[in-house]
Coordinates of C-alpha atoms and ligand atoms in Angstrom, one line a residue:
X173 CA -22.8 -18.5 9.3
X174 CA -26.4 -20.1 8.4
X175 CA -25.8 -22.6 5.9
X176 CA -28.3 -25.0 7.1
X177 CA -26.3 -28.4 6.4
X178 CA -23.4 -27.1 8.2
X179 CA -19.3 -26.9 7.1
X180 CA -16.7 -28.8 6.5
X181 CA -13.9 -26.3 6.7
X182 CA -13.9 -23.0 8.5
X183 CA -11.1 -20.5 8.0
X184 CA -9.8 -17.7 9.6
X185 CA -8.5 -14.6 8.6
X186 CA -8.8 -13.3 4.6
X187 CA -4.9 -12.9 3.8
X188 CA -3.4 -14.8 0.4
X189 CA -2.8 -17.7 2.8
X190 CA -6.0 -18.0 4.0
X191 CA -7.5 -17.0 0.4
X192 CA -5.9 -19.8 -1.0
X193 CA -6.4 -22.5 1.6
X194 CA -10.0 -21.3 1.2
X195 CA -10.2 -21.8 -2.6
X196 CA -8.0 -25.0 -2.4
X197 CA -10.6 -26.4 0.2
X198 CA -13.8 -25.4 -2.1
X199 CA -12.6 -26.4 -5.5
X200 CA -12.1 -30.0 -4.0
X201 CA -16.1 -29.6 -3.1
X202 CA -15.4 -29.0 0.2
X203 CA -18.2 -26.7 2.3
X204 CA -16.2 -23.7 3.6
X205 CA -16.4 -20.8 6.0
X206 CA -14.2 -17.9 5.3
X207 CA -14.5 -15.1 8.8
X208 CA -11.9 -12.2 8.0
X209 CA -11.6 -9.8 11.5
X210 CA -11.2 -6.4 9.5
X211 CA -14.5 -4.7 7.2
X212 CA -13.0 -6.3 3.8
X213 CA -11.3 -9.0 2.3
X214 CA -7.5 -9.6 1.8
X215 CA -5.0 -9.0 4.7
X216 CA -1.3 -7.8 3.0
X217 CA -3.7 -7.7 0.1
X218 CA -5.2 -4.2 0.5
X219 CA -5.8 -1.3 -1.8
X220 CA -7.1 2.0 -0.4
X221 CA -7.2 6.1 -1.0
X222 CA -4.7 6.5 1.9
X223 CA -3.9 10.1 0.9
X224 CA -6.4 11.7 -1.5
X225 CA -9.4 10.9 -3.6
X226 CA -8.1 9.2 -6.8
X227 CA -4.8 8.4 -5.3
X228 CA -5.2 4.3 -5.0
X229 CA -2.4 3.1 -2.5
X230 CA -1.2 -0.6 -1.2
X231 CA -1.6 -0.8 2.3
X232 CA 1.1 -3.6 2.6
X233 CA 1.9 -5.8 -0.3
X234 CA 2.8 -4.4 -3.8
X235 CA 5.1 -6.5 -5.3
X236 CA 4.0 -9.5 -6.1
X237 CA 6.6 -11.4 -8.0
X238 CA 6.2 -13.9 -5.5
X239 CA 2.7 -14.3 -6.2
X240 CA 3.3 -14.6 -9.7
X241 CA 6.2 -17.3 -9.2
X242 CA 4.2 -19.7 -6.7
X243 CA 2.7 -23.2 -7.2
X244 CA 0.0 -22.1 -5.5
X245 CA -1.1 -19.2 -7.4
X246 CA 0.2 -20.4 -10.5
X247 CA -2.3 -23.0 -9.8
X248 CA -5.1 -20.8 -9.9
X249 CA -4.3 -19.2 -13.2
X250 CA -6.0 -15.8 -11.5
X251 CA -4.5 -13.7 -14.6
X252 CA -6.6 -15.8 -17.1
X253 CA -9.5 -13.9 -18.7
X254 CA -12.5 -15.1 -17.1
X255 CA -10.7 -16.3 -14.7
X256 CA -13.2 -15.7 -12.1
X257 CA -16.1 -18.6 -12.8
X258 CA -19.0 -16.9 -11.0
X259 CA -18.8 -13.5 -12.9
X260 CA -16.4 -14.4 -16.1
X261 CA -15.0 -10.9 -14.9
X262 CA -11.0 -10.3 -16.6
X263 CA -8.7 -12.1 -14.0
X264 CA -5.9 -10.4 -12.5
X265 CA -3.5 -8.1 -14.9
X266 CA 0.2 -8.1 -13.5
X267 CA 1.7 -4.6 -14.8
X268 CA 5.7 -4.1 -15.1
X269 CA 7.4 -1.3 -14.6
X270 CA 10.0 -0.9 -17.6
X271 CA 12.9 -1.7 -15.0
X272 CA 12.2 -4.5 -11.9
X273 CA 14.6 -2.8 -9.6
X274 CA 17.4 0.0 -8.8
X275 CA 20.0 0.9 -6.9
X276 CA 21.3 4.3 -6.6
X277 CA 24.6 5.1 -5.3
X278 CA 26.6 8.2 -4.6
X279 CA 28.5 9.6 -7.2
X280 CA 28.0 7.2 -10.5
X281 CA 25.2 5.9 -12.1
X282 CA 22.7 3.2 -10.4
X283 CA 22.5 -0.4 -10.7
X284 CA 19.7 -0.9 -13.1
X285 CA 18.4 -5.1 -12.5
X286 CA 16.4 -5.2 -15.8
X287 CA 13.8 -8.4 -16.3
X288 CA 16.9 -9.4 -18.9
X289 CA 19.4 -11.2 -17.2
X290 CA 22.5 -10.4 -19.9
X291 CA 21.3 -6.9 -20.1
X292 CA 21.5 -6.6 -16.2
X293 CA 25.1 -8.9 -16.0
X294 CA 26.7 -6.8 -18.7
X295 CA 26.2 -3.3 -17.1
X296 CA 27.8 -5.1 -13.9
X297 CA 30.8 -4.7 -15.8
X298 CA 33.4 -6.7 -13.4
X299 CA 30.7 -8.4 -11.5
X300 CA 29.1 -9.8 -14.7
X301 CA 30.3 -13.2 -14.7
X302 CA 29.9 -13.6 -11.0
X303 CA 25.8 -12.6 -11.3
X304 CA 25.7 -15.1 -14.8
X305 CA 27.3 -17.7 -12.5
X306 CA 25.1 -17.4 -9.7
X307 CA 21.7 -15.7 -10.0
X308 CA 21.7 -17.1 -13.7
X309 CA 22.3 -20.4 -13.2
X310 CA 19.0 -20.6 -11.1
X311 CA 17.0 -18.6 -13.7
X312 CA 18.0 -21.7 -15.6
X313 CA 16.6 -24.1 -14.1
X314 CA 13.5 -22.2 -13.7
X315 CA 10.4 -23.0 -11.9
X316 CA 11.4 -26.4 -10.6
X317 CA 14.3 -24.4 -8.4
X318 CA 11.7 -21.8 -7.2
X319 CA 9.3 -24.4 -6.4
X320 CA 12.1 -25.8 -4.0
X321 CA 12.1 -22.8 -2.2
X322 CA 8.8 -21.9 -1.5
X323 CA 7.9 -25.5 -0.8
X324 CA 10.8 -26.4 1.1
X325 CA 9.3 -29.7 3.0
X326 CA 8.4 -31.3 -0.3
X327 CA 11.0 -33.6 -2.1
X328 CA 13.2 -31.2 -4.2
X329 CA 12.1 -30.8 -7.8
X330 CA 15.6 -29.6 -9.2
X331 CA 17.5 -31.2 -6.2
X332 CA 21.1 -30.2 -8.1
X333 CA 20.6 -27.1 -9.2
X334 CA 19.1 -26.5 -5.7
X335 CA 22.4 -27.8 -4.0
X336 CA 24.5 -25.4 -5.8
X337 CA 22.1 -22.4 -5.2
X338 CA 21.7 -23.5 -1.9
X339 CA 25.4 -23.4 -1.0
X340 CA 25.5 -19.6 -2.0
X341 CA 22.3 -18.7 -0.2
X342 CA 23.4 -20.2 3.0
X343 CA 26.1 -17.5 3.3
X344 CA 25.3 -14.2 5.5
X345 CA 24.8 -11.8 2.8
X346 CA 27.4 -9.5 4.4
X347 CA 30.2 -12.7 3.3
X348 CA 28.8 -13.5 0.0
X349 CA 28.2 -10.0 -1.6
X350 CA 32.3 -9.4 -0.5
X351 CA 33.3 -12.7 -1.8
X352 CA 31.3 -13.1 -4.9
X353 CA 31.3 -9.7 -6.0
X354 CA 34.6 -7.1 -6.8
X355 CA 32.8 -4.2 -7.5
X356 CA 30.8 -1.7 -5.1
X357 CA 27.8 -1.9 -7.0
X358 CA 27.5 -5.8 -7.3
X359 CA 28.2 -6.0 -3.5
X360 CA 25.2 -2.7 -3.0
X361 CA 22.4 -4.9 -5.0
X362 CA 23.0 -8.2 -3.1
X363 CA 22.6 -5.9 0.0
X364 CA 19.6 -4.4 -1.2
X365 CA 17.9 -7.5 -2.2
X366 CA 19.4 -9.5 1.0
X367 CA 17.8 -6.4 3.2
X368 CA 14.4 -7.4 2.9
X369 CA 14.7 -10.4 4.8
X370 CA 14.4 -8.1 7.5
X371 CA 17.6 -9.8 9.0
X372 CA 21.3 -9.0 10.5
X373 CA 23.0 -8.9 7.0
X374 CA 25.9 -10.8 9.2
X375 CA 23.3 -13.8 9.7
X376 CA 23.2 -17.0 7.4
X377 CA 20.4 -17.3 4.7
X378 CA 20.2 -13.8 4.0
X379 CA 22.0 -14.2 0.9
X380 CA 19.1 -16.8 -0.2
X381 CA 16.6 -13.9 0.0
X382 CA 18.3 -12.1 -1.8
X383 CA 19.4 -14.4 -5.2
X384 CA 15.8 -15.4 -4.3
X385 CA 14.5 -12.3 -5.5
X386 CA 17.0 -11.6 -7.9
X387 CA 16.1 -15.0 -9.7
X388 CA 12.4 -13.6 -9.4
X389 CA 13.4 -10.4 -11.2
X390 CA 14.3 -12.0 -14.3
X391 CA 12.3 -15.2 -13.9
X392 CA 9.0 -13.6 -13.7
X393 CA 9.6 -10.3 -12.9
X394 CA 8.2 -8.0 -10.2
X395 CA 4.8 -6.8 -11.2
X396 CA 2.3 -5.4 -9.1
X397 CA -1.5 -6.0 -9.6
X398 CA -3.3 -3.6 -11.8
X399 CA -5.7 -1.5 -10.1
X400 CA -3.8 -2.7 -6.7
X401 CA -2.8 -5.8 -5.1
X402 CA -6.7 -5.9 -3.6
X403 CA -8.0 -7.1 -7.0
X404 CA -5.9 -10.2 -6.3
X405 CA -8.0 -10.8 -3.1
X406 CA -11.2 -9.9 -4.7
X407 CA -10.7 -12.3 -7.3
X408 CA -9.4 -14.9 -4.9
X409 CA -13.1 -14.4 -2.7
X410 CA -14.9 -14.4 -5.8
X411 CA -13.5 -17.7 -6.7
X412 CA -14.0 -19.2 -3.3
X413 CA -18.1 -17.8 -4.0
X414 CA -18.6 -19.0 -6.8
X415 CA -17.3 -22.8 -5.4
X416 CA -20.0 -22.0 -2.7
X417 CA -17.5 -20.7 0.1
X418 CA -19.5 -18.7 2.4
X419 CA -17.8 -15.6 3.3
X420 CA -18.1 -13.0 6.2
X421 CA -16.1 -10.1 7.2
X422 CA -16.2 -7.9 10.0
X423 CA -16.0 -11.0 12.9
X424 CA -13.5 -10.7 14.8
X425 CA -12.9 -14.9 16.0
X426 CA -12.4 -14.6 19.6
X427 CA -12.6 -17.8 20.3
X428 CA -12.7 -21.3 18.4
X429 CA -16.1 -22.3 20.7
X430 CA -17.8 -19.5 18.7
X431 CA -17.1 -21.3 15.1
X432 CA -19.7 -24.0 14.0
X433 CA -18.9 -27.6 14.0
X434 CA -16.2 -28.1 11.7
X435 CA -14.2 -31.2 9.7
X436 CA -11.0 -28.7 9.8
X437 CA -10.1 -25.5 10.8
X438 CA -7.3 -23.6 9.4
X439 CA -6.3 -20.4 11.1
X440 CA -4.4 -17.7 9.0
X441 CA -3.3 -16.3 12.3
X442 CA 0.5 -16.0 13.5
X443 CA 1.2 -18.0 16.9
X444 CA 0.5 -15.2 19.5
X445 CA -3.5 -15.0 18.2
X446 CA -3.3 -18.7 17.9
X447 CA -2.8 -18.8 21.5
X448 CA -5.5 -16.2 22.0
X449 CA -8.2 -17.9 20.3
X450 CA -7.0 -21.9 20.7
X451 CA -4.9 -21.9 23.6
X452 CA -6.6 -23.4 25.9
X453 CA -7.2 -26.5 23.7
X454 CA -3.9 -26.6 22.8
X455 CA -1.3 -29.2 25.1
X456 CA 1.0 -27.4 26.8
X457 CA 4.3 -28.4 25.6
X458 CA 2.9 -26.9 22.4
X459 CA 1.8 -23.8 23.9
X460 CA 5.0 -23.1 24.8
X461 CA 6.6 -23.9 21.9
X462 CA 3.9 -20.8 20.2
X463 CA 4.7 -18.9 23.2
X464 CA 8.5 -18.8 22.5
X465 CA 8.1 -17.8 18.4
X466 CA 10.1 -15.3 18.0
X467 CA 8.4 -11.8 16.1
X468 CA 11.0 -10.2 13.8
X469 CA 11.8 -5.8 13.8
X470 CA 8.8 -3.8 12.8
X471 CA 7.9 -1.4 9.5
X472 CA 7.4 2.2 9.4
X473 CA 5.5 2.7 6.4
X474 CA 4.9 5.7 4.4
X475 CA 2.4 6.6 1.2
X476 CA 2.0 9.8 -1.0
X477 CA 0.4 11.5 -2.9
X478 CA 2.9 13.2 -5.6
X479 CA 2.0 16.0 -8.4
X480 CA 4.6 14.8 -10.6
X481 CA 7.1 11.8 -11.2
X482 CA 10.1 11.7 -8.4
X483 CA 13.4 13.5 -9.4
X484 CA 15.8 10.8 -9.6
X485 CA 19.5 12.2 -10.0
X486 CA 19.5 9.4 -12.8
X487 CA 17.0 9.0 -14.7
X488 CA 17.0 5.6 -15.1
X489 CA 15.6 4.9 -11.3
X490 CA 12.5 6.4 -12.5
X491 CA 11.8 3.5 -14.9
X492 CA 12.0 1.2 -12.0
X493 CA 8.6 -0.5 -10.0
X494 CA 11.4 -1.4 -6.5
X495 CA 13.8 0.8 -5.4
X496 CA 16.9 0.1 -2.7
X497 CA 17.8 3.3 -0.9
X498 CA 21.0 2.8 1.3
X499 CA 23.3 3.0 -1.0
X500 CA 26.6 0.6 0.0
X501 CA 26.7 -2.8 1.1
X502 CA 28.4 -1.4 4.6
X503 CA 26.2 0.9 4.9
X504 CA 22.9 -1.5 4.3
X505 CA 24.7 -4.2 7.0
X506 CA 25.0 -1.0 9.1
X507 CA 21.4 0.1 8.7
X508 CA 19.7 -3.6 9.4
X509 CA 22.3 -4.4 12.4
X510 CA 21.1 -1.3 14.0
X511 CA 17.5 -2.1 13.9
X512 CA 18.4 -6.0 15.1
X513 CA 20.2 -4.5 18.0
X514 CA 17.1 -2.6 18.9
X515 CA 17.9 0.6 17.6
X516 CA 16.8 3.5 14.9
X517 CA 19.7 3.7 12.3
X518 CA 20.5 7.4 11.7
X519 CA 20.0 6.8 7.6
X520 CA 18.0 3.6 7.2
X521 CA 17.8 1.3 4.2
X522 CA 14.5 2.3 2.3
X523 CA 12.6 0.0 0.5
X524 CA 10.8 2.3 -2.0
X525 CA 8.1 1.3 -4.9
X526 CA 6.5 3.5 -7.7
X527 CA 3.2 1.6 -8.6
X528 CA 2.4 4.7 -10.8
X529 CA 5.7 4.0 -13.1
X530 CA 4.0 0.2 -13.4
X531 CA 0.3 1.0 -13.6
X532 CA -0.7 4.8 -14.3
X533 CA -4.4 4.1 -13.2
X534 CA -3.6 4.5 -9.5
X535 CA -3.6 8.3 -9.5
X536 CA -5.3 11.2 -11.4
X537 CA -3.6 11.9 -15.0
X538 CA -0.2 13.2 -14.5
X539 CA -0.1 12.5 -10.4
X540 CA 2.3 9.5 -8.9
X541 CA 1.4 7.3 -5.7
X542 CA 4.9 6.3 -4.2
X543 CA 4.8 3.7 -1.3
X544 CA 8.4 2.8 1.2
X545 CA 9.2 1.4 4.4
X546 CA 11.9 1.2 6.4
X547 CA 12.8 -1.5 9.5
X548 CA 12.7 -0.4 13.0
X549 CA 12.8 -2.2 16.4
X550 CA 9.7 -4.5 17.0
X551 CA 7.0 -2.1 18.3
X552 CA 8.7 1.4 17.9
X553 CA 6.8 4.5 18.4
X554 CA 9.4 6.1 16.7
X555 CA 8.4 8.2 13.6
X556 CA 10.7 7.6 10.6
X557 CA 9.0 10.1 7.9
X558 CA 12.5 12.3 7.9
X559 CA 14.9 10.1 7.9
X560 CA 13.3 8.2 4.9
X561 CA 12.5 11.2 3.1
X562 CA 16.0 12.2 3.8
X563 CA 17.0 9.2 2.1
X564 CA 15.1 9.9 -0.8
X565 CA 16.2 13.3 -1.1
X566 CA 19.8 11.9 -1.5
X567 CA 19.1 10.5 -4.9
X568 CA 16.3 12.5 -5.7
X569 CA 16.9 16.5 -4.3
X570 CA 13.4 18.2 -4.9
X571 CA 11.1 15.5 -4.1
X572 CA 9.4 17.3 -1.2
X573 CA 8.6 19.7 -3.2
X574 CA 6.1 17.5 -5.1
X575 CA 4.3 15.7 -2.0
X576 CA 0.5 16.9 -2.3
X577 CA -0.1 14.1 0.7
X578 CA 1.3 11.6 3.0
X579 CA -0.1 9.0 5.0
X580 CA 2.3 7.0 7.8
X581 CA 1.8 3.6 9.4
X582 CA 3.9 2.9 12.1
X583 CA 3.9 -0.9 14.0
X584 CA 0.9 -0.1 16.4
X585 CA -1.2 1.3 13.6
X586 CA -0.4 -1.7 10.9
X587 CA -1.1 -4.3 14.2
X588 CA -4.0 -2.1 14.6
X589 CA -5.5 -3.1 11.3
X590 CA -4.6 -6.9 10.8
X591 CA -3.7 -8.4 14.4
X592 CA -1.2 -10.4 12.6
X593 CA 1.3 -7.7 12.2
X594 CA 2.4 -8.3 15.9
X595 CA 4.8 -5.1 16.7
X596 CA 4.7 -4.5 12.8
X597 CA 6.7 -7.5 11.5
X598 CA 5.4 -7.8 8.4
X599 CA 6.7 -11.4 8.1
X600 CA 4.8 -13.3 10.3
X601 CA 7.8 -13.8 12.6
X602 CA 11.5 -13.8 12.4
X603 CA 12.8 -15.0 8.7
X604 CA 15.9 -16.5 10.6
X605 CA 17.9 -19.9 9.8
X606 CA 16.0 -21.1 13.4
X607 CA 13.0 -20.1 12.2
X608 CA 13.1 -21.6 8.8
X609 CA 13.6 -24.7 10.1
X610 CA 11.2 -24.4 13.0
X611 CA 8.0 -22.4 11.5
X612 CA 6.3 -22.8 14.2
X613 CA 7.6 -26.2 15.3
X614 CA 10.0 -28.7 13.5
X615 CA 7.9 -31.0 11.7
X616 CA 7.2 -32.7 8.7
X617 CA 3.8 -31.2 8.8
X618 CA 4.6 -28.1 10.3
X619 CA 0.7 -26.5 9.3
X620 CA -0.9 -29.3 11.6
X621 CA -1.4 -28.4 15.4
X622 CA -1.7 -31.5 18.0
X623 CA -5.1 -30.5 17.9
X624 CA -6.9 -32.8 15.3
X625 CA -8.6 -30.8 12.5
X626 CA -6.7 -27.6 13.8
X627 CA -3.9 -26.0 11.4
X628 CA -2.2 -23.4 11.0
X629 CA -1.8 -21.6 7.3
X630 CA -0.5 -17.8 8.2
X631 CA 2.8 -16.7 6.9
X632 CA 4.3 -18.2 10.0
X633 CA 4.3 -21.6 8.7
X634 CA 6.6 -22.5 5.8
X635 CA 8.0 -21.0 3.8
X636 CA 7.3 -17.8 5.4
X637 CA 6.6 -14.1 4.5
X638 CA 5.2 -12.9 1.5
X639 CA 2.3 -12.8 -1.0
X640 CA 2.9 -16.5 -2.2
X641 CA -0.1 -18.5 -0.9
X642 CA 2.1 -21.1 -0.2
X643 CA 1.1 -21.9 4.1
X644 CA -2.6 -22.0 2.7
X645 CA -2.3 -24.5 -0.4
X646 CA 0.0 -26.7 2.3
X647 CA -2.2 -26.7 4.9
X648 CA -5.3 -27.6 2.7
X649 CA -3.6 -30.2 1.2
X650 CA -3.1 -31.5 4.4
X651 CA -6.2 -31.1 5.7
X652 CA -7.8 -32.4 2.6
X653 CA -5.7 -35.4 3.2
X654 CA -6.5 -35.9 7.2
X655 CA -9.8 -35.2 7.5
Ligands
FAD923 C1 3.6 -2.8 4.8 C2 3.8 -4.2 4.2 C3 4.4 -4.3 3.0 C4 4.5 -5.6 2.4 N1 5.1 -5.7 1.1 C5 5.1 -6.9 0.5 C6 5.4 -7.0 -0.9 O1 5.6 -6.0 -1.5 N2 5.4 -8.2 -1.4 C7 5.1 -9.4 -0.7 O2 5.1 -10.5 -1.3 N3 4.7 -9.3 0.6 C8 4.7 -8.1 1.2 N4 4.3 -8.0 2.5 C9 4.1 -9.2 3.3 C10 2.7 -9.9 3.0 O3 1.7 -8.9 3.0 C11 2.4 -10.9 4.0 O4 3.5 -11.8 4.1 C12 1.2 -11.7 3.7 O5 0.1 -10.9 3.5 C13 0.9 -12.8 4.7 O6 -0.2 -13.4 4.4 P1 -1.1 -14.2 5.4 O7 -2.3 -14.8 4.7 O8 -0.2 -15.2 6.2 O9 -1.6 -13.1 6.5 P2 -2.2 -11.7 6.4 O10 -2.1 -11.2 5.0 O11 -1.6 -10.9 7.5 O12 -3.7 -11.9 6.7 C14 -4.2 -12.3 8.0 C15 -5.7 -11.9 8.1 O13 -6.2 -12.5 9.3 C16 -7.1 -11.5 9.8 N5 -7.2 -11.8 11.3 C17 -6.3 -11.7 12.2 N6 -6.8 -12.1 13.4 C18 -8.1 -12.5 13.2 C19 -9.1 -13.0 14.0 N7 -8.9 -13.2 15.3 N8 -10.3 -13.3 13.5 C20 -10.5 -13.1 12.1 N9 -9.6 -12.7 11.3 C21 -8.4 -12.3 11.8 C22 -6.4 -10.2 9.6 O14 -7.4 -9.1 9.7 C23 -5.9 -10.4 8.1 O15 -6.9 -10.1 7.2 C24 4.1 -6.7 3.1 C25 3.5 -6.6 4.3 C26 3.3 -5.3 4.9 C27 2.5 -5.1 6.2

């Protein structure tokens, strides 16, 4: 924190949100501050030897299709050789697994959702018109429908197409996977998609995660990053560097008083460590409206190390980067209405990923990293590793046999590491229709505080979770513009 002729933007905390705020701010010739709480750089953006030496694991975020999808990143153009300005180093390589995403079910082959749309309606057999109708209208009209999504306070760029997709993803998941769908399997991927909103599949918008993501799949697909998702945040701080961003990591902010005199601040923090560090310059009626945010169930994640590929009962769920483990649409609903009611379900919906089957480099020849979580209560002690290996055992009978290693993360040790993951929601707070609308207050400018100069750009401003950069760019556009 020396530079002698002082800042003009300091931001806190290192996650894509604040990477990208950081990187807006600079790039407009802007003097920033970047202080990240943790030893390195990234937040969800971490890549570390979690089990063994060679075996190269994402802490949080893997799939990135987000990432790949948003204005903001799309903005950077990370994946550009010589991306990075200050070393002309490679930018960012997104690697695809052959398959985006399956579904295994009891009994009969699983639903394979290839990165071609036809390919993936046809083999719904019944349900194909019904996925054409839906998730292939929006893959249509492209990137101005995403862009309405994950920028949902701007004017909409396709406001049609948008109404119609909107009307769908409205529904509670749990309605539109048994109205739009005939068949057990289309009504089991819409559940599987729909799950990672985290939510009640009963409660509206949880269908809009899921055709979200299922637009993703064949819009973009759902790479991971080469090498890990934390080349993504090393290419975002050498970017903010080489624009002159100071950076410092390791500091803790306790406190705003500590921070040198600043134009703007923007804090990559969710509203409980907003409070801690800002609350008493904050007015109380805002305060409260922090105090009242509501934190969504905790993870409990797992990593191994495998000596071989997993034994899928069909084959084809090897060729796939995600994979949804649950198996029916009831049973998903059952499995994420347990958890919102506070409970452990008995056989949880898994949310798997095989980085190896994407990018080989992240173990020794021949070995397989393998990366899942499932949902529990907010702050559960509970340890999960047997019911999701049970799950995995279901489709795949042998795979215990091949663990070499495994490394667990339950919601105290993930808030542990990155204070933002408050009783392990990996969100940044509740992803309900409430919530949407009031991230953290209802606003046109939801990123500014009453505070002057003081913003918020975590994932708990819109449009919410994810690796999409989306809070940051916002609230340094806004900032740019205010101050
Ligand atoms: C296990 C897991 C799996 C996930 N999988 C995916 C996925 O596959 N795809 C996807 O798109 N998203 C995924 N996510 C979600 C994604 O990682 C987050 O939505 C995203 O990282 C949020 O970005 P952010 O910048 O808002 O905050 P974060 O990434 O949480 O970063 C916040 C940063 O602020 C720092 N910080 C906190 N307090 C302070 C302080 N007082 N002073 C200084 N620094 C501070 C933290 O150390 C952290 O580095 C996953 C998350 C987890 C935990």
């Amino acid at each position: 924190m020396s530079r002698a002729d002082g800042f003009d933007a300091v931001v806190v905390g290192s996650g894509p949100n604040g990477l990208v705020a950081a990187v807006t701010l600079a790039e407009a010739g802007r003097r920033v501050l970047l202080l990240e709480a943790a030893g390195r750089f990234g937040g969800g953006l971490r890549t570390e030897e979690l089990t063994l030496p060679g075996f190269r694991h994402d802490v949080c975020a893997t799939v990135l299709a987000l990432a790949v999808a948003s204005p903001a990143f799309r903005g950077l153009h990370l994946d550009r050789p010589g991306a990075d300005p200050g070393t002309g180093r490679a930018g960012v390589e997104w690697a695809h697994a052959p398959v985006a995403a399956a579904h295994p079910l009891d009994g009969q082959p699983a639903v394979v959702v290839h990165r071609d749309l036809e390919r993936t309606a046809r083999e719904l057999g019944k349900d194909a018109a019904a996925w054409r109708a839906t998730v292939g209208a929006a893959v249509r009209a492209g990137d101005p429908l995403v862009d309405t999504f994950l920028a949902p306070l701007s004017p909409p760029r396709a406001p049609l197409a948008a109404a119609r997709f909107g009307a769908a993803a409205a529904l509670p998941a749990a309605v539109l996977g048994r109205t739009l769908f005939r068949t057990e399997r289309g009504r089991a991927v819409l559940a599987g998609m729909a799950a990672h909103s985290m939510l009640d599949l009963r409660s509206p918008i949880t269908s809009g995660y899921g055709l979200l993501l299922a637009v993703l799949a064949h819009h973009v697909g759902w790479p991971m990053a080469a090498g890990g998702s934390q080349t993504v945040a090393d290419a975002l701080v050498a970017r903010l560097v080489a624009n002159g961003g100071e950076v410092v990591s390791g500091h803790p902010v306790q406190d705003l008083k500590e921070l040198p005199p600043a134009r703007s601040v923007l804090l990559d923090l969710t509203p409980r460590q907003v409070l801690d560090v800002a609350g008493d310059r904050l007015p109380p009626r805002y305060r409260r409206r922090l105090s009242r945010f509501r934190y969504g169930p905790g993870v409990f994640k797992l990593d191994w190390a495998l000596s071989g590929p997993v034994p899928w009962r069909d084959p084809s769920v090897g060729l796939a980067g995600t994979v949804h483990l649950g198996g029916t649409l009831e049973e998903i609903m059952l499995s994420e209405a347990e958890v919102a009611a506070g409970r452990h379900p008995a056989r949880p919906y898994v949310l798997l990923t095989q980085p190896t089957v994407a990018d080989p480099t992240r173990a020794p020849e021949g070995r397989h990293v393998l990366w899942a979580y499932c949902h529990v209560p907010n702050g559960s002690a509970r340890d999960m590793t047997d019911a999701i290996e049970a799950q995995i055992e279901r489709f795949a009978p042998g795979f215990r046999d091949l663990v070499l290693a495994r490394h667990a993360l339950g919601p105290a040790a993930l808030q542990a590491r990155n204070a933002n993951l408050v009783g392990g929601d990996i969100g940044g707070g509740e992803a309900s229709l409430a919530q949407f609308a009031r991230r953290p207050r209802y606003s046109p400018h939801p990123w500014a505080t009453p505070v002057p100069g003081l913003y918020i750009c975590s994932s708990s401003t819109p449009p919410g979770g994810g690796v999409h950069g989306m809070g940051g760019l916002q609230a340094a556009r806004l900032a740019l513009r205010r101050d």
